[in-house]
mmCIF file of C-alpha atoms and ligand atoms in Angstrom:
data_model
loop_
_atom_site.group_PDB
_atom_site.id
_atom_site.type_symbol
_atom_site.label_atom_id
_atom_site.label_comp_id
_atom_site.label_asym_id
_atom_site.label_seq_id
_atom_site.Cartn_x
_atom_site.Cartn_y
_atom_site.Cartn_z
ATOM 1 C CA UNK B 26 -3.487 9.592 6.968
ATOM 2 C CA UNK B 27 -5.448 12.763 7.262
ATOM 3 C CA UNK B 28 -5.191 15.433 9.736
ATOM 4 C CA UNK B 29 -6.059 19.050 10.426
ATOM 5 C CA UNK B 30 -3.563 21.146 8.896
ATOM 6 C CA UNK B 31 -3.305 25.208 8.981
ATOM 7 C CA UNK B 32 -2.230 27.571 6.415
ATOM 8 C CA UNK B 33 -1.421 31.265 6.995
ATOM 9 C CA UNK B 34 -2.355 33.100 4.209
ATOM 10 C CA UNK B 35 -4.740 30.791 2.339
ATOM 11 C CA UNK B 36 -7.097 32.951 0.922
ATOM 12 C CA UNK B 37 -4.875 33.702 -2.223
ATOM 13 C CA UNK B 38 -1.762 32.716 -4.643
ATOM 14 C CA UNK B 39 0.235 30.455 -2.913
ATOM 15 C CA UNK B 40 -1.368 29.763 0.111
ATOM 16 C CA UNK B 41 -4.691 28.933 -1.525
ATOM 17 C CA UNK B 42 -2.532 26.208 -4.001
ATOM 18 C CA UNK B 43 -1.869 24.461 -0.573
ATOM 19 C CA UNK B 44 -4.927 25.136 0.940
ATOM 20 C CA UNK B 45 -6.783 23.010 -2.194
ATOM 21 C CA UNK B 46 -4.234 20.585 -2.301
ATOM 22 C CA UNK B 47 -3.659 19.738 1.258
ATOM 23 C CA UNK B 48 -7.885 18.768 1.272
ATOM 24 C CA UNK B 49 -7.591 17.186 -2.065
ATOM 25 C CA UNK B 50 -5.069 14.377 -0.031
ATOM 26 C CA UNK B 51 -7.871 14.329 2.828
ATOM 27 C CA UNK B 52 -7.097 16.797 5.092
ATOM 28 C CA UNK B 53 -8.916 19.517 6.978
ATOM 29 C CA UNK B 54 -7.980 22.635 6.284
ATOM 30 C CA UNK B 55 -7.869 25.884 7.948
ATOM 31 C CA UNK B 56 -7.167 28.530 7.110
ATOM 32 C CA UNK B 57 -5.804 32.159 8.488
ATOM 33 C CA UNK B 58 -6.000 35.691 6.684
ATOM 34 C CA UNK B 59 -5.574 39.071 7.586
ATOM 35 C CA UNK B 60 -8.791 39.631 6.084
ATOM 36 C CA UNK B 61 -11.219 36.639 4.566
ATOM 37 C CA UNK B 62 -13.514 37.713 1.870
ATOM 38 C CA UNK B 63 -16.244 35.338 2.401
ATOM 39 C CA UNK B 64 -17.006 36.011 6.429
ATOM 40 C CA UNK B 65 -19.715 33.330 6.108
ATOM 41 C CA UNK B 66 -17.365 30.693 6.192
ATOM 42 C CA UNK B 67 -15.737 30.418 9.249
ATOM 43 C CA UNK B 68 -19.724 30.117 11.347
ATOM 44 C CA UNK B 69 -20.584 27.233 8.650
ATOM 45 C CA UNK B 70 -17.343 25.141 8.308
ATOM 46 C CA UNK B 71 -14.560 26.851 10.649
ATOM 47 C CA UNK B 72 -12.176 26.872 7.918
ATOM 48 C CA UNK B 73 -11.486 30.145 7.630
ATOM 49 C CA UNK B 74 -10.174 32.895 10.399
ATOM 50 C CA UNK B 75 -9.277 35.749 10.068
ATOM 51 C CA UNK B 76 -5.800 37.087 11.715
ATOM 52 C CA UNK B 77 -2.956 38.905 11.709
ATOM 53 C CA UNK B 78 -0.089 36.651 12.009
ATOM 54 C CA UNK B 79 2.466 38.896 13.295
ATOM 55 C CA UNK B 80 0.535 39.623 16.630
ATOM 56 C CA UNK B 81 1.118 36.751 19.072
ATOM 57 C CA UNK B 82 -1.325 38.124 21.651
ATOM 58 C CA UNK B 83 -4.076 37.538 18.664
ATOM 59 C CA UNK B 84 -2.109 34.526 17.187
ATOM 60 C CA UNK B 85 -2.592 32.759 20.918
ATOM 61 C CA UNK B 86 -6.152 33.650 20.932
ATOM 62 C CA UNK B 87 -7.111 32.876 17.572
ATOM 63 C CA UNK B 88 -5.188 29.177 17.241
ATOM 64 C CA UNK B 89 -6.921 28.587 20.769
ATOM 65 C CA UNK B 90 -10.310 29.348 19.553
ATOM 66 C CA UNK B 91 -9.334 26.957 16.176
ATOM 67 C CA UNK B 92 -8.214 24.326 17.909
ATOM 68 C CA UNK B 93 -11.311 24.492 20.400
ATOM 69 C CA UNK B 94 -14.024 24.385 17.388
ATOM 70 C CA UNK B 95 -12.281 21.598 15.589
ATOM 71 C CA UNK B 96 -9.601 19.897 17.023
ATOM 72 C CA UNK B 97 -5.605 20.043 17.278
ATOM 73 C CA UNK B 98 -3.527 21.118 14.428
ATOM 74 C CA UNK B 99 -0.772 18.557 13.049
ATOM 75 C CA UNK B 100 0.171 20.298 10.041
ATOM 76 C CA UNK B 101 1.048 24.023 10.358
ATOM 77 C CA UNK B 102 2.310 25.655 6.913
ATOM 78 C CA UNK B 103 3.431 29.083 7.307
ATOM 79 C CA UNK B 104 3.037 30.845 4.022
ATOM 80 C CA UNK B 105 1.382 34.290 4.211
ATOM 81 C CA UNK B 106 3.901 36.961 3.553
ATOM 82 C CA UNK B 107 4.616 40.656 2.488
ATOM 83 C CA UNK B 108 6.798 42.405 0.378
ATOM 84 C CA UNK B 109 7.967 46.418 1.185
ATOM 85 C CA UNK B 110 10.894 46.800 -1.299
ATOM 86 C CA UNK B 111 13.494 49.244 -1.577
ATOM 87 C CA UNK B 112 16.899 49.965 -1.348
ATOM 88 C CA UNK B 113 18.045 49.933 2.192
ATOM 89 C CA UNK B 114 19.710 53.406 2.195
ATOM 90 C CA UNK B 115 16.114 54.692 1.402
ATOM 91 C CA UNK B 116 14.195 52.038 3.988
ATOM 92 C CA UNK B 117 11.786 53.080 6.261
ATOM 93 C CA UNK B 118 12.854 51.347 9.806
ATOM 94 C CA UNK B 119 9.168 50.875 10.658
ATOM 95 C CA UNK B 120 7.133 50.621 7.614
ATOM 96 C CA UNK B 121 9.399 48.599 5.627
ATOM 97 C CA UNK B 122 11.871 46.799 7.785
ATOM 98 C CA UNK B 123 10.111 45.917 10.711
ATOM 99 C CA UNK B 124 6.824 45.499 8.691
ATOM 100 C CA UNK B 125 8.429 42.725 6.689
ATOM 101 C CA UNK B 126 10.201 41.129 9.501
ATOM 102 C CA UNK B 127 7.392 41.066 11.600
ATOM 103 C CA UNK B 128 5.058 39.300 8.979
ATOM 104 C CA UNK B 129 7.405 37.075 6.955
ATOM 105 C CA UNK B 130 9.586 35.970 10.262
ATOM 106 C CA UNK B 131 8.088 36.687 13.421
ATOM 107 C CA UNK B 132 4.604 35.261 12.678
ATOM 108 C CA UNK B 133 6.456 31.721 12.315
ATOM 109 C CA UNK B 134 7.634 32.009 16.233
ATOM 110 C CA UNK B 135 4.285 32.762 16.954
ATOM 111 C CA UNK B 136 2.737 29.842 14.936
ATOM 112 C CA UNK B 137 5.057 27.624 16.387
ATOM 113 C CA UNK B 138 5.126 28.647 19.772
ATOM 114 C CA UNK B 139 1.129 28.016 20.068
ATOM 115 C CA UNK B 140 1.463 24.839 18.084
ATOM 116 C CA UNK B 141 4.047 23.095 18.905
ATOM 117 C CA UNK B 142 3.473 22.516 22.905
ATOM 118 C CA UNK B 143 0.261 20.286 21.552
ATOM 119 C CA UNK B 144 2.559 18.716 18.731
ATOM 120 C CA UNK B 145 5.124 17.562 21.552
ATOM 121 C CA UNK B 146 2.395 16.022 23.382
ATOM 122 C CA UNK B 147 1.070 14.038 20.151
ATOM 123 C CA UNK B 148 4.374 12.909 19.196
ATOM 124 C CA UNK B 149 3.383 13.945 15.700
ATOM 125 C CA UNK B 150 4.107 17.262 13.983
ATOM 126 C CA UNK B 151 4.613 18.802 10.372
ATOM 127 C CA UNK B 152 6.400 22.757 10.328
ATOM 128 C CA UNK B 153 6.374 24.011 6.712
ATOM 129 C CA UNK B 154 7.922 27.155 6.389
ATOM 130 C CA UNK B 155 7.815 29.453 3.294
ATOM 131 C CA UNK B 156 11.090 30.999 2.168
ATOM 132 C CA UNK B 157 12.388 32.089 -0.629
ATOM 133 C CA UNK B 158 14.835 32.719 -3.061
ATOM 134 C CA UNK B 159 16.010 35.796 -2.184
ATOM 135 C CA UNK B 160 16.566 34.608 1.255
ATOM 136 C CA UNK B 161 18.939 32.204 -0.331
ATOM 137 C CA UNK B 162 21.080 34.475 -2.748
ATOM 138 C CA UNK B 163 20.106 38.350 -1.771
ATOM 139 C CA UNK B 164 17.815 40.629 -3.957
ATOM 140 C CA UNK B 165 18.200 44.092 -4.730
ATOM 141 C CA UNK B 166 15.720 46.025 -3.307
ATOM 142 C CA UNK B 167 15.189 43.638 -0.757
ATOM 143 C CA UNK B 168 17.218 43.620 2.296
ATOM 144 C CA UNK B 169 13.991 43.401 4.560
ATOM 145 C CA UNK B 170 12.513 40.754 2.643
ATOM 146 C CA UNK B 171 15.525 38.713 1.941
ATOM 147 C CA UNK B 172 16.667 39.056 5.727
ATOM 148 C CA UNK B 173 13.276 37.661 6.767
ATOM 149 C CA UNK B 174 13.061 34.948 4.096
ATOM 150 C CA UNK B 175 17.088 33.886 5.543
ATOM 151 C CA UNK B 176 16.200 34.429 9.262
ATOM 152 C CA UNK B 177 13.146 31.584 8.222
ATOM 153 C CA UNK B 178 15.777 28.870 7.750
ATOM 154 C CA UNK B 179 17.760 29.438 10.648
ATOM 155 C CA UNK B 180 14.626 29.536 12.483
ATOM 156 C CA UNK B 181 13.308 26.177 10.705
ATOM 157 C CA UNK B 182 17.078 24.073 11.459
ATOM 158 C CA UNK B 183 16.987 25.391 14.808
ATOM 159 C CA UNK B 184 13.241 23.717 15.945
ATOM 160 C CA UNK B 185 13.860 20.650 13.310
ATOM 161 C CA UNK B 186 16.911 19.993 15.650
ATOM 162 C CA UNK B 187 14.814 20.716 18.976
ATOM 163 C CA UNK B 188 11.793 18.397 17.988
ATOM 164 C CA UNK B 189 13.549 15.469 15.453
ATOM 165 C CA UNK B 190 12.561 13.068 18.713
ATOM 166 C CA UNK B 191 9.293 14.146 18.872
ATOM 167 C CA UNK B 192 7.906 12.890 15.617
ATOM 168 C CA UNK B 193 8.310 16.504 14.241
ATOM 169 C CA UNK B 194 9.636 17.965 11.099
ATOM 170 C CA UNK B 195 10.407 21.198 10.405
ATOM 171 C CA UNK B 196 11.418 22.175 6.411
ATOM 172 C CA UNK B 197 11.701 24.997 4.119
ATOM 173 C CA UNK B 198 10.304 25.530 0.587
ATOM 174 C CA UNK B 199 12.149 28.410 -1.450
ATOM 175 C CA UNK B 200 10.072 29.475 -4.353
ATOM 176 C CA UNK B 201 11.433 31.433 -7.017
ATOM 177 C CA UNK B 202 9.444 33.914 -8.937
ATOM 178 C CA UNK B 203 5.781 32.165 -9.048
ATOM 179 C CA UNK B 204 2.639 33.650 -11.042
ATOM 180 C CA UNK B 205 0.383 34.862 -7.620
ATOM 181 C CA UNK B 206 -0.902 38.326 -6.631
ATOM 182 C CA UNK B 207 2.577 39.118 -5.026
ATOM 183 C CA UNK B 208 4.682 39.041 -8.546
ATOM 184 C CA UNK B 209 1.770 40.461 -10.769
ATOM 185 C CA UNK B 210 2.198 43.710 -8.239
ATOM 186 C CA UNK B 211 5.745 44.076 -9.970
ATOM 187 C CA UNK B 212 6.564 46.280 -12.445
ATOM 188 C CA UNK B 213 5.968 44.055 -15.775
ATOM 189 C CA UNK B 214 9.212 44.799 -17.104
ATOM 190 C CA UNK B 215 11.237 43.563 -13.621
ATOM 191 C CA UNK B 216 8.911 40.490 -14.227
ATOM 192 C CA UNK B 217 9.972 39.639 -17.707
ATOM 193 C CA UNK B 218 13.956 40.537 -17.220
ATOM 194 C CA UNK B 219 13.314 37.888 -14.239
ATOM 195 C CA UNK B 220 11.712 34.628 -16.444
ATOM 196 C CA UNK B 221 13.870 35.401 -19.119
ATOM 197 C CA UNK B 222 16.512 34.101 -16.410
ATOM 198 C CA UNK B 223 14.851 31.060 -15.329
ATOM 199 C CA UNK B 224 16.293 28.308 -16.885
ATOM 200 C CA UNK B 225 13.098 26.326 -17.215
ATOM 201 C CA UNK B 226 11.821 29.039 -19.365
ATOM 202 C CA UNK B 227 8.706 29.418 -17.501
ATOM 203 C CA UNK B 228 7.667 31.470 -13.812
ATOM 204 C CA UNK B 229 6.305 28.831 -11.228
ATOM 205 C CA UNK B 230 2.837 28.204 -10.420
ATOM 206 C CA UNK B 231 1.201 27.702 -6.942
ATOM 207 C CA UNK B 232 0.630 24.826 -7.898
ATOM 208 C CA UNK B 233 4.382 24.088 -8.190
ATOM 209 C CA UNK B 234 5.053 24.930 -4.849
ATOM 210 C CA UNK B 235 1.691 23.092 -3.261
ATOM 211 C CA UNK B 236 2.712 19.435 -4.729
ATOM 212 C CA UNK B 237 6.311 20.282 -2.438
ATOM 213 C CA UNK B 238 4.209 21.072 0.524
ATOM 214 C CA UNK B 239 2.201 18.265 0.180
ATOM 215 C CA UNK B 240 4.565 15.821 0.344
ATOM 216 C CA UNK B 241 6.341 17.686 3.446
ATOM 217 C CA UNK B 242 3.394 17.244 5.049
ATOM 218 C CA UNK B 243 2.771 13.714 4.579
ATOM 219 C CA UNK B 244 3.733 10.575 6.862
ATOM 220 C CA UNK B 245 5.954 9.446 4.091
ATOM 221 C CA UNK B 246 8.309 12.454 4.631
ATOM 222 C CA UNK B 247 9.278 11.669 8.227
ATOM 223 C CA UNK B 248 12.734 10.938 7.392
ATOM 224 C CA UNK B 249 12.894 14.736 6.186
ATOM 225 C CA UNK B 250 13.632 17.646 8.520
ATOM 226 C CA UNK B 251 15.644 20.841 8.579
ATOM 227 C CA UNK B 252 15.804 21.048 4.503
ATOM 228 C CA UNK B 253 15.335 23.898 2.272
ATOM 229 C CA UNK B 254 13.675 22.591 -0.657
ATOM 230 C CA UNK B 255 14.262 25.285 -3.631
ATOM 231 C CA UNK B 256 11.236 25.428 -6.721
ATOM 232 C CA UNK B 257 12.857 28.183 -8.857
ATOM 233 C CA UNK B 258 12.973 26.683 -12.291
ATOM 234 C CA UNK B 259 16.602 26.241 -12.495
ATOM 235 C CA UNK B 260 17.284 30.039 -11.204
ATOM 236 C CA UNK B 261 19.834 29.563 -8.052
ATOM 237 C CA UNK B 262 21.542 26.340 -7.867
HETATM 238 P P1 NAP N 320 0.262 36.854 -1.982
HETATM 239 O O1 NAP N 320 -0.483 36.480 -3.197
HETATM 240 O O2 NAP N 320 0.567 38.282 -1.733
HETATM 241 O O3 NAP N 320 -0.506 36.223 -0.724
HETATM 242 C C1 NAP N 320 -0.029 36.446 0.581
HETATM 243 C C2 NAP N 320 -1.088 36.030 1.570
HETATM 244 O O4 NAP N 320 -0.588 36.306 2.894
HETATM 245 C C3 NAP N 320 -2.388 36.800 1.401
HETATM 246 O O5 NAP N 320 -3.472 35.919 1.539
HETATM 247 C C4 NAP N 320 -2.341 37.807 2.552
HETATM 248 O O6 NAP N 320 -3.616 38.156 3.071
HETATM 249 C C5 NAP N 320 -1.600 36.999 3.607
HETATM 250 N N1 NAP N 320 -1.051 37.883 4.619
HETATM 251 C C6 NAP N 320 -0.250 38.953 4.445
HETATM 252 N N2 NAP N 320 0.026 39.531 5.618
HETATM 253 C C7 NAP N 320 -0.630 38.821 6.566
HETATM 254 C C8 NAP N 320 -0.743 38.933 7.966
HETATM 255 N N3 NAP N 320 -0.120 39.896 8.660
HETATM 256 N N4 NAP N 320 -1.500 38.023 8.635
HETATM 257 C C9 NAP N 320 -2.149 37.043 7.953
HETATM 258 N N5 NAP N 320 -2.073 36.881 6.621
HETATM 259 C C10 NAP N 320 -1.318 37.773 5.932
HETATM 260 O O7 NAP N 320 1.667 36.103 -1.937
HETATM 261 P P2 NAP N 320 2.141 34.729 -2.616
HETATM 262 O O8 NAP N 320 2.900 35.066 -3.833
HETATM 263 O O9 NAP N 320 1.046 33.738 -2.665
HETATM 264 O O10 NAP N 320 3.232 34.306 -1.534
HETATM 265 C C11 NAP N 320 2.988 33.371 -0.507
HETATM 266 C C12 NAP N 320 4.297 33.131 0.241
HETATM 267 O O11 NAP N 320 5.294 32.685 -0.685
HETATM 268 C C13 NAP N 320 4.857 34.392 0.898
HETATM 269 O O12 NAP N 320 5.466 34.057 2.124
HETATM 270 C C14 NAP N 320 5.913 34.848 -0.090
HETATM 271 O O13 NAP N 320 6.907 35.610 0.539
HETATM 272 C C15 NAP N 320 6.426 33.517 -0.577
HETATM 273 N N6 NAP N 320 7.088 33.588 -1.864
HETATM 274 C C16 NAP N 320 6.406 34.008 -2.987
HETATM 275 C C17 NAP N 320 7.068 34.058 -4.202
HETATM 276 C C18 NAP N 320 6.387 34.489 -5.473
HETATM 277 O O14 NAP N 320 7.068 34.598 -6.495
HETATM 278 N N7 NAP N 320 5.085 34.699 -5.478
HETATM 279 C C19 NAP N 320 8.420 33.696 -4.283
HETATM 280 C C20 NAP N 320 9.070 33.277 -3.132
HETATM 281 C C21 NAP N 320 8.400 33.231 -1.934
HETATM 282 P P3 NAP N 320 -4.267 39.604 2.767
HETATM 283 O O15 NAP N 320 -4.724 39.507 1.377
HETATM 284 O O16 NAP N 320 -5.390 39.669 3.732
HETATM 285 O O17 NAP N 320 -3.212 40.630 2.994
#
């Protein structure tokens, strides 16, 4: 059935694999960006806003003023994230830890906190978080990062078990290394040593990690909450 779904961090990699294939199934989707390219878009179809997830103050405002111009939000997929690497004797406490905890972890309290109170009310609800691997199994160079991506799936058991009798699911997906802006930023030897070690013998594409969301998302998945579904090729088991 189609409904009005939200993705954080749509405008590229990832979030823009969802974006498309969330409307390809028939629903409408928004999305939210720290900054949207085309500014046109949001006066002519309201699909595009821009914001900075981890604010709530703004978050409040800006899901408000979504939900006003089009209608409530049943499918909230929170994607957009940040890296800040480095090793954690060397971390900056503001620019690097609390940067990356505030963007990849905090933004999906304030998501959910504006969205759910509406979802309760419904009775219908789908909470897709975006993890990771490194959440799952550590990464060098990424204590922040991998703190945030782990502190996701505590966060995503904890509301599946709050709102599993409200017609709400709450699940994980944990990419591994997928071809977007955020690898292509690494250095290209880190890259290679990394798909070398995928057992698939391939990175992932967006589009890997959209056909997962898509089904989380769906009214066939119902009987699905509190999961971390893992896309890495092989890499973690
Ligand atoms: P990406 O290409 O860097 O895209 C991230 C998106 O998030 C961008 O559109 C960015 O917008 C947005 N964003 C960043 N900070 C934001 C903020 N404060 N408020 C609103 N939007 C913000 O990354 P990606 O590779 O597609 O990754 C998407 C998600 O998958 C992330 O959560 C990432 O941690 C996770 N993930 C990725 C991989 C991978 O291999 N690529 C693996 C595991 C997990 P701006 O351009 O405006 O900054």
């Amino acid at each position: 059935m189609p409904r009005r779904a939200l993705v954080t961090g749509g405008s590229r990699g990832i979030g823009a694999a969802i974006a498309a294939t969330l409307r390809q199934d028939g629903h409408d989707v928004v999305i939210v960006d720290r900054t949207i390219a085309t500014t046109g878009e949001k006066g002519r179809d309201h699909r595009a806003y821009e914001l900075d997830v981890s604010q709530f103050a703004a978050v409040e405002r800006v899901l408000a003023e979504v939900e006003a111009d089009g209608g409530p939000i049943d499918i909230l997929v929170n994607n957009a994230g940040i890296t800040r690497d480095g090793m954690v004797h060397k971390m900056d406490p503001v620019s690097q830890w609390q940067a990356v905890i505030d963007v990849n972890l905090t933004s999906a309290f304030n998501t959910v906190r504006c969205l759910v109170p509406g979802m309760r009310q419904r009775g219908w609800g789908r909470i897709i978080n975006i993890s990771s691997i490194s959440g799952l199994k550590g990464q060098i160079g990424q204590a922040n990062y991998a703190a945030a991506k782990a502190g996701l799936i505590g966060f995503t058991k904890s509301i599946a078990l709050e709102l599993a009798g409200k017609g709400i699911c709450a699940n994980c997906v944990a990419p591994g290394f997928i071809e977007s802006p955020m690898t292509s930023a690494m250095p290209p030897d880190a890259l290679r040593r990394e798909a070398a070690g995928i057992p698939v013998g391939r990175l992932g594409k967006p589009d890997d990690i959209a056909a997962i969301v898509a089904f989380l998302a769906s009214d066939q998945a119902s009987f699905v909450t509190g999961q971390v579904w893992s896309a890495n090729g092989g890499q973690y088991l």
